[in-house]
Amino acid sequence: MDAAKRIVARNEAVSGSQSPNPMELHYRLVVQGMEEGVVFHDQDGVIRATNPSAERILRIPADALLGRRSVLEHCEALQEDGSPFSLEHCPALVCLRTGQSERGLIIGIRQSGGELSWLSFTSHPLASAEGSLAGVVTSFRDITELRDRETQSTRRYEEVSNSVRLHDAFLATAAHELRTPLTALRLQVQNLLHRVSTGAGLAVEVLTTKLQASVRQTERLNTLIDLLLDVSRMTVGRIELKRTSVDLAELARDLLVRNADELTAGGIEVTLDAEPVTGEWDVARLEQVVGNLLSNALKYGNRKPVHIKVRREGAFAVLAVTDTGLGVPASEQRRIFERFERAHSGGPSGMGLGLWIVREIIDAHGGSIGLASIPNEGSTFTVRLPLASTPEAVVPKEKP
């Protein structure tokens, strides 16, 4: 770099009648062949010399640069945060004012065509033979590709970190959800063992009640285990569909009948407006869809009425589940269909898998799901399913 400084500093000092000595010529050739752009400012801050790389990087010919005070005059200059960059802070001009080197200053330049490049600038003061400031030599290189790679790496790191955080939260929630029925089951069994070991009598009605409670806890455990197995299968992209002829209206009606006691106990009114709509679907998977959407509506419906509607629109069956509860902000409406995400982080507990599973099953059937929601007014989840079966029984998934 010292050689480059000397040659560009002398570039104007040598008159046309003088012939450069061999060393001078060597220095000039070095600067001309450098990959970095190089410009020389005289003591007044005016550009007096450049090299070909400066023209290439800046995309402006040398004669358009000569006589300017900054290489940034021809473009829109930006700071790293995207705000405008003042030419008074140009490293060459700062170096002239302070007599100190400016190193590694990153500046964005936007050309007239709109393309944005990022350059790294370094400026050094040049002293005359008498020791006074003779000018400044500035070198710069294009770091756009490097910066893009760093940005992508940062974004990928943030995505992975967020995924790990969600995964950890899911494991903690799953452990809690599994522990709850397991603890209740253990207490029931321990109580029965204690009575047997102490010879205490146990009425048939009491024994039956305790055993029924134990069976319910084992069923809940089995449901949770099936859910985790579903997550594993869906994550690797294998959703096996067993298609049969299914009446969606009848399926929804049967689901409400089976859960009538629970709905009555919860004091939440659920109404069904359904016309017969028959299609080729996996009945068990479709029950998951309706059940998860109903569960979601009950959970976030603020104990207000829930309405389910089934109708046919052309070649599609349409299922709509509406509540008048908390609603979902527009900024979160895409996120809640992702794994381990919940509509309201401070709301009811859960593993954040219900809506993700719904979307995966609907995708596997070739359908779609949409959400219309207004905070504090409610939500409507609308499912559209093709009546005819699609040839794909296994839907390929993108790698995580």
CSV table of C-alpha atoms in Angstrom, one decimal:
chain,number,residue,atom,x,y,z
A,1,MET,CA,0.0,0.0,0.0
A,2,ASP,CA,3.0,2.3,0.6
A,3,ALA,CA,3.9,2.0,-3.0
A,4,ALA,CA,0.3,2.8,-4.0
A,5,LYS,CA,0.4,5.9,-1.8
A,6,ARG,CA,3.6,7.2,-3.4
A,7,ILE,CA,2.6,6.7,-7.0
A,8,VAL,CA,-0.8,8.3,-6.7
A,9,ALA,CA,0.7,11.2,-4.6
A,10,ARG,CA,3.2,11.9,-7.4
A,11,ASN,CA,0.7,11.4,-10.2
A,12,GLU,CA,0.0,15.1,-10.6
A,13,ALA,CA,3.5,16.2,-9.6
A,14,VAL,CA,5.1,14.7,-12.7
A,15,SER,CA,4.8,17.0,-15.7
A,16,GLY,CA,4.1,15.8,-19.2
A,17,SER,CA,7.7,16.6,-20.3
A,18,GLN,CA,9.2,14.4,-17.6
A,19,SER,CA,9.8,10.7,-18.1
A,20,PRO,CA,9.0,8.6,-15.0
A,21,ASN,CA,11.9,6.6,-13.7
A,22,PRO,CA,11.7,2.8,-13.6
A,23,MET,CA,10.6,2.7,-10.0
A,24,GLU,CA,7.9,5.4,-10.6
A,25,LEU,CA,6.6,3.4,-13.6
A,26,HIS,CA,6.5,0.2,-11.4
A,27,TYR,CA,4.4,1.9,-8.8
A,28,ARG,CA,2.0,3.2,-11.4
A,29,LEU,CA,1.6,-0.2,-12.8
A,30,VAL,CA,0.9,-1.6,-9.3
A,31,VAL,CA,-1.8,0.9,-8.7
A,32,GLN,CA,-3.3,0.3,-12.2
A,33,GLY,CA,-3.5,-3.4,-11.6
A,34,MET,CA,-5.0,-3.4,-8.1
A,35,GLU,CA,-8.4,-5.0,-7.5
A,36,GLU,CA,-9.3,-2.3,-5.1
A,37,GLY,CA,-10.4,1.1,-6.3
A,38,VAL,CA,-7.9,3.9,-5.6
A,39,VAL,CA,-8.4,7.6,-5.9
A,40,PHE,CA,-6.1,10.5,-4.9
A,41,HIS,CA,-7.4,13.8,-3.5
A,42,ASP,CA,-5.1,16.8,-3.4
A,43,GLN,CA,-4.7,19.0,-0.4
A,44,ASP,CA,-7.8,20.9,-1.4
A,45,GLY,CA,-9.9,17.7,-1.4
A,46,VAL,CA,-10.3,17.5,-5.2
A,47,ILE,CA,-9.9,14.1,-6.9
A,48,ARG,CA,-6.8,14.2,-9.2
A,49,ALA,CA,-6.2,10.6,-10.1
A,50,THR,CA,-8.0,7.2,-10.2
A,51,ASN,CA,-7.3,3.6,-11.2
A,52,PRO,CA,-9.4,1.3,-13.5
A,53,SER,CA,-10.8,-0.6,-10.6
A,54,ALA,CA,-12.3,2.6,-9.2
A,55,GLU,CA,-14.2,3.1,-12.5
A,56,ARG,CA,-15.3,-0.5,-12.5
A,57,ILE,CA,-16.5,-0.6,-8.9
A,58,LEU,CA,-18.2,2.8,-9.0
A,59,ARG,CA,-19.5,2.3,-12.6
A,60,ILE,CA,-18.4,5.8,-13.6
A,61,PRO,CA,-15.6,6.8,-16.0
A,62,ALA,CA,-12.5,8.4,-14.7
A,63,ASP,CA,-13.1,11.8,-16.4
A,64,ALA,CA,-16.4,12.0,-14.5
A,65,LEU,CA,-14.6,11.5,-11.2
A,66,LEU,CA,-11.7,13.9,-11.7
A,67,GLY,CA,-12.4,17.3,-10.3
A,68,ARG,CA,-15.0,16.1,-7.8
A,69,ARG,CA,-14.7,16.3,-4.1
A,70,SER,CA,-16.0,12.8,-3.4
A,71,VAL,CA,-16.5,9.5,-5.3
A,72,LEU,CA,-20.0,9.5,-3.7
A,73,GLU,CA,-21.3,12.6,-5.5
A,74,HIS,CA,-22.6,10.6,-8.5
A,75,CYS,CA,-24.9,8.3,-6.4
A,76,GLU,CA,-27.2,8.0,-3.4
A,77,ALA,CA,-25.0,7.2,-0.4
A,78,LEU,CA,-26.4,5.3,2.6
A,79,GLN,CA,-25.2,4.4,6.1
A,80,GLU,CA,-25.4,0.8,7.3
A,81,ASP,CA,-28.8,1.4,8.9
A,82,GLY,CA,-30.2,2.6,5.6
A,83,SER,CA,-30.2,6.3,6.5
A,84,PRO,CA,-28.7,8.9,4.2
A,85,PHE,CA,-24.9,9.4,4.3
A,86,SER,CA,-23.6,12.9,4.4
A,87,LEU,CA,-20.8,13.7,2.0
A,88,GLU,CA,-19.1,15.8,4.6
A,89,HIS,CA,-18.4,12.5,6.4
A,90,CYS,CA,-16.7,11.0,3.3
A,91,PRO,CA,-13.6,9.3,4.7
A,92,ALA,CA,-11.2,11.2,2.3
A,93,LEU,CA,-12.6,14.6,3.4
A,94,VAL,CA,-12.5,13.6,7.1
A,95,CYS,CA,-8.9,12.4,6.7
A,96,LEU,CA,-8.0,15.8,5.1
A,97,ARG,CA,-9.6,17.7,8.0
A,98,THR,CA,-8.1,15.6,10.8
A,99,GLY,CA,-4.9,14.3,9.3
A,100,GLN,CA,-5.8,10.9,10.7
A,101,SER,CA,-6.5,7.7,8.8
A,102,GLU,CA,-10.1,6.5,8.3
A,103,ARG,CA,-10.3,2.7,8.1
A,104,GLY,CA,-13.0,0.2,7.2
A,105,LEU,CA,-15.9,2.6,6.8
A,106,ILE,CA,-18.9,0.8,5.2
A,107,ILE,CA,-21.1,2.9,2.8
A,108,GLY,CA,-23.9,1.8,0.6
A,109,ILE,CA,-24.2,3.4,-2.9
A,110,ARG,CA,-27.4,3.2,-4.9
A,111,GLN,CA,-26.9,3.7,-8.6
A,112,SER,CA,-29.4,5.5,-10.8
A,113,GLY,CA,-30.8,2.1,-11.8
A,114,GLY,CA,-31.7,1.3,-8.2
A,115,GLU,CA,-29.1,-1.3,-7.6
A,116,LEU,CA,-27.5,-1.1,-4.1
A,117,SER,CA,-23.8,-2.0,-3.5
A,118,TRP,CA,-21.8,-1.9,-0.3
A,119,LEU,CA,-18.3,-0.6,-0.3
A,120,SER,CA,-15.6,-0.6,2.4
A,121,PHE,CA,-13.5,2.6,2.4
A,122,THR,CA,-10.0,3.3,3.9
A,123,SER,CA,-8.3,6.7,3.6
A,124,HIS,CA,-4.7,7.6,4.5
A,125,PRO,CA,-3.1,11.1,4.6
A,126,LEU,CA,-0.1,11.7,2.4
A,127,ALA,CA,2.8,13.9,3.5
A,128,SER,CA,4.9,16.1,1.2
A,129,ALA,CA,8.7,16.1,1.3
A,130,GLU,CA,8.5,19.0,3.7
A,131,GLY,CA,6.1,17.0,6.0
A,132,SER,CA,3.0,19.0,5.2
A,133,LEU,CA,-0.3,17.4,4.1
A,134,ALA,CA,-0.1,16.8,0.4
A,135,GLY,CA,-3.4,15.0,-0.1
A,136,VAL,CA,-5.2,11.7,0.7
A,137,VAL,CA,-5.2,8.3,-0.9
A,138,THR,CA,-8.4,6.4,-0.6
A,139,SER,CA,-8.9,2.7,-1.4
A,140,PHE,CA,-12.2,0.8,-1.5
A,141,ARG,CA,-13.6,-2.6,-2.3
A,142,ASP,CA,-17.0,-4.0,-3.1
A,143,ILE,CA,-18.2,-6.1,-0.1
A,144,THR,CA,-21.8,-6.6,-1.3
A,145,GLU,CA,-21.6,-10.3,-1.7
A,146,LEU,CA,-19.8,-10.8,1.6
A,147,ARG,CA,-22.4,-8.6,3.3
A,148,ASP,CA,-25.3,-10.6,1.7
A,149,ARG,CA,-23.7,-13.8,3.0
A,150,GLU,CA,-23.4,-12.4,6.5
A,151,THR,CA,-27.0,-11.2,6.4
A,152,GLN,CA,-28.2,-14.6,5.3
A,153,SER,CA,-26.1,-16.3,8.0
A,154,THR,CA,-27.5,-14.0,10.6
A,155,ARG,CA,-31.1,-14.6,9.4
A,156,ARG,CA,-30.5,-18.4,9.3
A,157,TYR,CA,-29.0,-18.2,12.8
A,158,GLU,CA,-32.1,-16.3,14.1
A,159,GLU,CA,-34.4,-18.8,12.4
A,160,VAL,CA,-32.5,-21.7,14.0
A,161,SER,CA,-32.5,-20.0,17.4
A,162,ASN,CA,-36.2,-19.4,17.2
A,163,SER,CA,-36.8,-22.9,16.1
A,164,VAL,CA,-34.8,-24.3,19.1
A,165,ARG,CA,-36.6,-21.9,21.4
A,166,LEU,CA,-40.0,-23.1,20.2
A,167,HIS,CA,-38.9,-26.7,20.3
A,168,ASP,CA,-37.7,-26.4,23.9
A,169,ALA,CA,-41.0,-24.7,24.8
A,170,PHE,CA,-42.9,-27.5,23.1
A,171,LEU,CA,-40.9,-30.2,25.0
A,172,ALA,CA,-41.6,-28.4,28.3
A,173,THR,CA,-45.4,-28.2,27.5
A,174,ALA,CA,-45.5,-31.8,26.2
A,175,ALA,CA,-43.8,-33.0,29.4
A,176,HIS,CA,-46.4,-31.1,31.5
A,177,GLU,CA,-49.3,-32.4,29.4
A,178,LEU,CA,-48.1,-36.0,29.8
A,179,ARG,CA,-47.3,-35.6,33.5
A,180,THR,CA,-50.8,-34.4,34.4
A,181,PRO,CA,-52.8,-37.6,33.5
A,182,LEU,CA,-49.9,-39.8,34.5
A,183,THR,CA,-49.9,-38.2,38.0
A,184,ALA,CA,-53.6,-38.6,38.4
A,185,LEU,CA,-53.4,-42.2,37.3
A,186,ARG,CA,-50.5,-43.0,39.7
A,187,LEU,CA,-52.5,-41.5,42.6
A,188,GLN,CA,-55.5,-43.6,41.8
A,189,VAL,CA,-53.5,-46.8,41.6
A,190,GLN,CA,-51.6,-46.0,44.8
A,191,ASN,CA,-54.8,-45.4,46.6
A,192,LEU,CA,-56.2,-48.7,45.4
A,193,LEU,CA,-53.0,-50.5,46.4
A,194,HIS,CA,-53.1,-48.9,49.9
A,195,ARG,CA,-56.6,-50.1,50.5
A,196,VAL,CA,-55.7,-53.6,49.4
A,197,SER,CA,-52.6,-53.7,51.5
A,198,THR,CA,-54.4,-52.5,54.6
A,199,GLY,CA,-57.4,-54.7,54.1
A,200,ALA,CA,-59.8,-51.8,53.9
A,201,GLY,CA,-63.0,-52.6,52.2
A,202,LEU,CA,-64.0,-50.9,49.0
A,203,ALA,CA,-67.6,-50.7,47.7
A,204,VAL,CA,-68.2,-51.8,44.2
A,205,GLU,CA,-69.5,-48.4,43.2
A,206,VAL,CA,-66.4,-46.7,44.6
A,207,LEU,CA,-64.1,-49.2,42.9
A,208,THR,CA,-65.9,-48.7,39.6
A,209,THR,CA,-65.6,-44.9,39.8
A,210,LYS,CA,-61.9,-45.0,40.5
A,211,LEU,CA,-61.3,-47.5,37.7
A,212,GLN,CA,-63.3,-45.4,35.3
A,213,ALA,CA,-61.2,-42.4,36.3
A,214,SER,CA,-58.1,-44.4,35.7
A,215,VAL,CA,-59.3,-45.5,32.3
A,216,ARG,CA,-60.0,-41.8,31.3
A,217,GLN,CA,-56.5,-40.9,32.3
A,218,THR,CA,-55.0,-43.7,30.2
A,219,GLU,CA,-57.2,-42.6,27.3
A,220,ARG,CA,-55.9,-39.1,27.7
A,221,LEU,CA,-52.3,-40.4,27.7
A,222,ASN,CA,-53.0,-42.4,24.6
A,223,THR,CA,-54.4,-39.3,22.8
A,224,LEU,CA,-51.3,-37.3,23.7
A,225,ILE,CA,-49.0,-40.1,22.5
A,226,ASP,CA,-50.9,-40.3,19.2
A,227,LEU,CA,-50.6,-36.5,18.9
A,228,LEU,CA,-46.8,-36.7,19.3
A,229,LEU,CA,-46.6,-39.6,16.7
A,230,ASP,CA,-48.7,-37.5,14.3
A,231,VAL,CA,-46.2,-34.6,14.7
A,232,SER,CA,-43.3,-37.0,13.9
A,233,ARG,CA,-45.0,-38.4,10.8
A,234,MET,CA,-46.1,-35.0,9.5
A,235,THR,CA,-42.7,-33.4,10.1
A,236,VAL,CA,-41.0,-35.9,7.7
A,237,GLY,CA,-43.8,-35.4,5.2
A,238,ARG,CA,-45.8,-38.6,5.4
A,239,ILE,CA,-49.5,-38.3,5.9
A,240,GLU,CA,-51.2,-41.5,4.9
A,241,LEU,CA,-54.8,-41.0,3.9
A,242,LYS,CA,-57.4,-43.8,4.0
A,243,ARG,CA,-60.1,-42.3,1.8
A,244,THR,CA,-63.7,-43.4,2.0
A,245,SER,CA,-67.0,-41.7,1.2
A,246,VAL,CA,-67.7,-39.3,4.0
A,247,ASP,CA,-70.6,-36.9,4.6
A,248,LEU,CA,-69.0,-33.9,6.2
A,249,ALA,CA,-72.3,-32.7,7.8
A,250,GLU,CA,-72.9,-36.1,9.4
A,251,LEU,CA,-69.3,-36.2,10.6
A,252,ALA,CA,-69.7,-32.8,12.3
A,253,ARG,CA,-73.0,-33.8,13.8
A,254,ASP,CA,-71.7,-37.0,15.2
A,255,LEU,CA,-68.7,-35.2,16.7
A,256,LEU,CA,-71.0,-32.8,18.6
A,257,VAL,CA,-73.1,-35.7,19.9
A,258,ARG,CA,-70.1,-37.5,21.2
A,259,ASN,CA,-68.9,-34.3,23.0
A,260,ALA,CA,-72.4,-33.2,24.2
A,261,ASP,CA,-71.6,-33.9,27.9
A,262,GLU,CA,-68.4,-31.9,27.8
A,263,LEU,CA,-70.1,-29.0,25.9
A,264,THR,CA,-73.0,-29.0,28.4
A,265,ALA,CA,-70.6,-29.0,31.4
A,266,GLY,CA,-68.7,-26.1,29.9
A,267,GLY,CA,-71.9,-24.1,29.4
A,268,ILE,CA,-70.9,-23.1,25.8
A,269,GLU,CA,-73.6,-23.2,23.1
A,270,VAL,CA,-72.5,-24.8,19.8
A,271,THR,CA,-74.9,-24.6,16.8
A,272,LEU,CA,-74.6,-26.5,13.6
A,273,ASP,CA,-76.0,-25.4,10.2
A,274,ALA,CA,-75.1,-28.2,7.8
A,275,GLU,CA,-76.3,-29.5,4.5
A,276,PRO,CA,-75.2,-33.0,3.3
A,277,VAL,CA,-71.9,-32.8,1.5
A,278,THR,CA,-70.2,-36.1,0.5
A,279,GLY,CA,-66.6,-36.4,-0.6
A,280,GLU,CA,-63.6,-38.8,-0.7
A,281,TRP,CA,-61.7,-38.1,2.5
A,282,ASP,CA,-60.0,-39.8,5.4
A,283,VAL,CA,-62.7,-39.9,8.0
A,284,ALA,CA,-60.3,-40.1,11.0
A,285,ARG,CA,-58.2,-37.2,9.8
A,286,LEU,CA,-61.2,-35.1,9.0
A,287,GLU,CA,-62.5,-35.7,12.6
A,288,GLN,CA,-59.1,-34.3,13.7
A,289,VAL,CA,-59.7,-31.2,11.6
A,290,VAL,CA,-63.3,-30.5,12.9
A,291,GLY,CA,-62.3,-31.5,16.5
A,292,ASN,CA,-59.2,-29.2,16.6
A,293,LEU,CA,-61.1,-26.3,15.1
A,294,LEU,CA,-64.0,-26.8,17.5
A,295,SER,CA,-61.5,-27.1,20.4
A,296,ASN,CA,-59.7,-23.9,19.3
A,297,ALA,CA,-63.0,-22.0,19.1
A,298,LEU,CA,-64.0,-23.2,22.6
A,299,LYS,CA,-60.6,-22.4,24.0
A,300,TYR,CA,-60.4,-18.8,22.7
A,301,GLY,CA,-64.1,-18.1,22.2
A,302,ASN,CA,-64.4,-16.4,25.6
A,303,ARG,CA,-67.2,-18.8,26.6
A,304,LYS,CA,-69.4,-17.3,23.9
A,305,PRO,CA,-71.5,-19.3,21.4
A,306,VAL,CA,-69.7,-21.2,18.6
A,307,HIS,CA,-71.3,-21.7,15.2
A,308,ILE,CA,-70.3,-24.5,12.7
A,309,LYS,CA,-71.5,-24.3,9.1
A,310,VAL,CA,-71.1,-27.0,6.3
A,311,ARG,CA,-72.1,-26.3,2.7
A,312,ARG,CA,-71.2,-27.2,-0.8
A,313,GLU,CA,-69.7,-24.7,-3.3
A,314,GLY,CA,-69.2,-26.2,-6.7
A,315,ALA,CA,-66.6,-29.0,-6.5
A,316,PHE,CA,-65.7,-28.1,-2.9
A,317,ALA,CA,-67.0,-28.8,0.5
A,318,VAL,CA,-66.8,-25.7,2.8
A,319,LEU,CA,-66.5,-26.0,6.6
A,320,ALA,CA,-66.6,-22.8,8.7
A,321,VAL,CA,-66.1,-22.6,12.4
A,322,THR,CA,-67.0,-19.2,14.0
A,323,ASP,CA,-66.5,-17.9,17.5
A,324,THR,CA,-67.1,-14.4,18.9
A,325,GLY,CA,-64.1,-14.5,21.3
A,326,LEU,CA,-60.6,-13.0,21.5
A,327,GLY,CA,-59.8,-12.9,17.8
A,328,VAL,CA,-56.4,-12.9,16.3
A,329,PRO,CA,-54.4,-9.8,15.2
A,330,ALA,CA,-53.6,-9.6,11.5
A,331,SER,CA,-49.8,-9.8,12.3
A,332,GLU,CA,-50.3,-13.2,13.9
A,333,GLN,CA,-52.7,-14.9,11.5
A,334,ARG,CA,-50.0,-16.7,9.5
A,335,ARG,CA,-47.9,-17.6,12.5
A,336,ILE,CA,-50.6,-19.5,14.3
A,337,PHE,CA,-50.6,-22.2,11.6
A,338,GLU,CA,-46.9,-23.0,12.4
A,339,ARG,CA,-45.7,-25.7,14.7
A,340,PHE,CA,-45.6,-24.9,18.5
A,341,GLU,CA,-47.3,-21.6,18.0
A,342,ARG,CA,-50.4,-20.5,19.9
A,343,ALA,CA,-52.8,-17.7,19.0
A,344,HIS,CA,-52.4,-16.0,22.4
A,345,SER,CA,-49.2,-16.6,24.3
A,346,GLY,CA,-50.8,-15.5,27.6
A,347,GLY,CA,-54.0,-17.5,27.0
A,348,PRO,CA,-55.0,-21.1,27.7
A,349,SER,CA,-52.1,-23.6,27.7
A,350,GLY,CA,-51.5,-26.1,24.9
A,351,MET,CA,-48.7,-27.5,22.8
A,352,GLY,CA,-49.4,-25.2,19.8
A,353,LEU,CA,-50.0,-28.0,17.4
A,354,GLY,CA,-53.7,-28.1,16.7
A,355,LEU,CA,-53.9,-25.6,13.9
A,356,TRP,CA,-50.6,-26.8,12.4
A,357,ILE,CA,-52.0,-30.4,12.3
A,358,VAL,CA,-55.3,-29.0,10.7
A,359,ARG,CA,-53.3,-27.3,8.0
A,360,GLU,CA,-51.2,-30.4,7.3
A,361,ILE,CA,-54.2,-32.6,7.0
A,362,ILE,CA,-56.1,-30.2,4.7
A,363,ASP,CA,-53.0,-29.8,2.5
A,364,ALA,CA,-52.7,-33.5,2.2
A,365,HIS,CA,-56.4,-33.6,1.0
A,366,GLY,CA,-55.6,-30.9,-1.6
A,367,GLY,CA,-57.7,-28.3,0.2
A,368,SER,CA,-57.0,-24.9,1.9
A,369,ILE,CA,-57.8,-23.1,5.1
A,370,GLY,CA,-58.3,-19.4,5.7
A,371,LEU,CA,-58.8,-17.2,8.7
A,372,ALA,CA,-60.9,-14.0,9.0
A,373,SER,CA,-60.5,-12.5,12.4
A,374,ILE,CA,-60.9,-9.2,14.3
A,375,PRO,CA,-59.3,-8.8,17.8
A,376,ASN,CA,-62.0,-8.9,20.6
A,377,GLU,CA,-64.7,-9.7,18.1
A,378,GLY,CA,-64.0,-13.3,17.0
A,379,SER,CA,-62.6,-15.5,14.3
A,380,THR,CA,-63.9,-17.7,11.5
A,381,PHE,CA,-61.7,-20.5,10.2
A,382,THR,CA,-62.9,-21.6,6.7
A,383,VAL,CA,-61.8,-25.0,5.2
A,384,ARG,CA,-62.3,-25.8,1.5
A,385,LEU,CA,-61.9,-29.5,0.6
A,386,PRO,CA,-62.2,-30.9,-3.0
A,387,LEU,CA,-65.0,-33.4,-3.2
A,388,ALA,CA,-63.0,-35.7,-5.6
A,389,SER,CA,-59.9,-37.4,-4.3
A,390,THR,CA,-56.5,-36.3,-5.4
A,391,PRO,CA,-54.0,-38.9,-6.6
A,392,GLU,CA,-51.4,-38.0,-4.0
A,393,ALA,CA,-51.8,-40.0,-0.8
A,394,VAL,CA,-48.4,-38.8,0.5
A,395,VAL,CA,-47.6,-35.1,0.4
A,396,PRO,CA,-43.9,-34.3,0.1
A,397,LYS,CA,-42.7,-31.7,2.6
A,398,GLU,CA,-39.9,-29.2,2.5
A,399,LYS,CA,-37.0,-30.1,4.6
A,400,PRO,CA,-36.9,-28.0,7.9
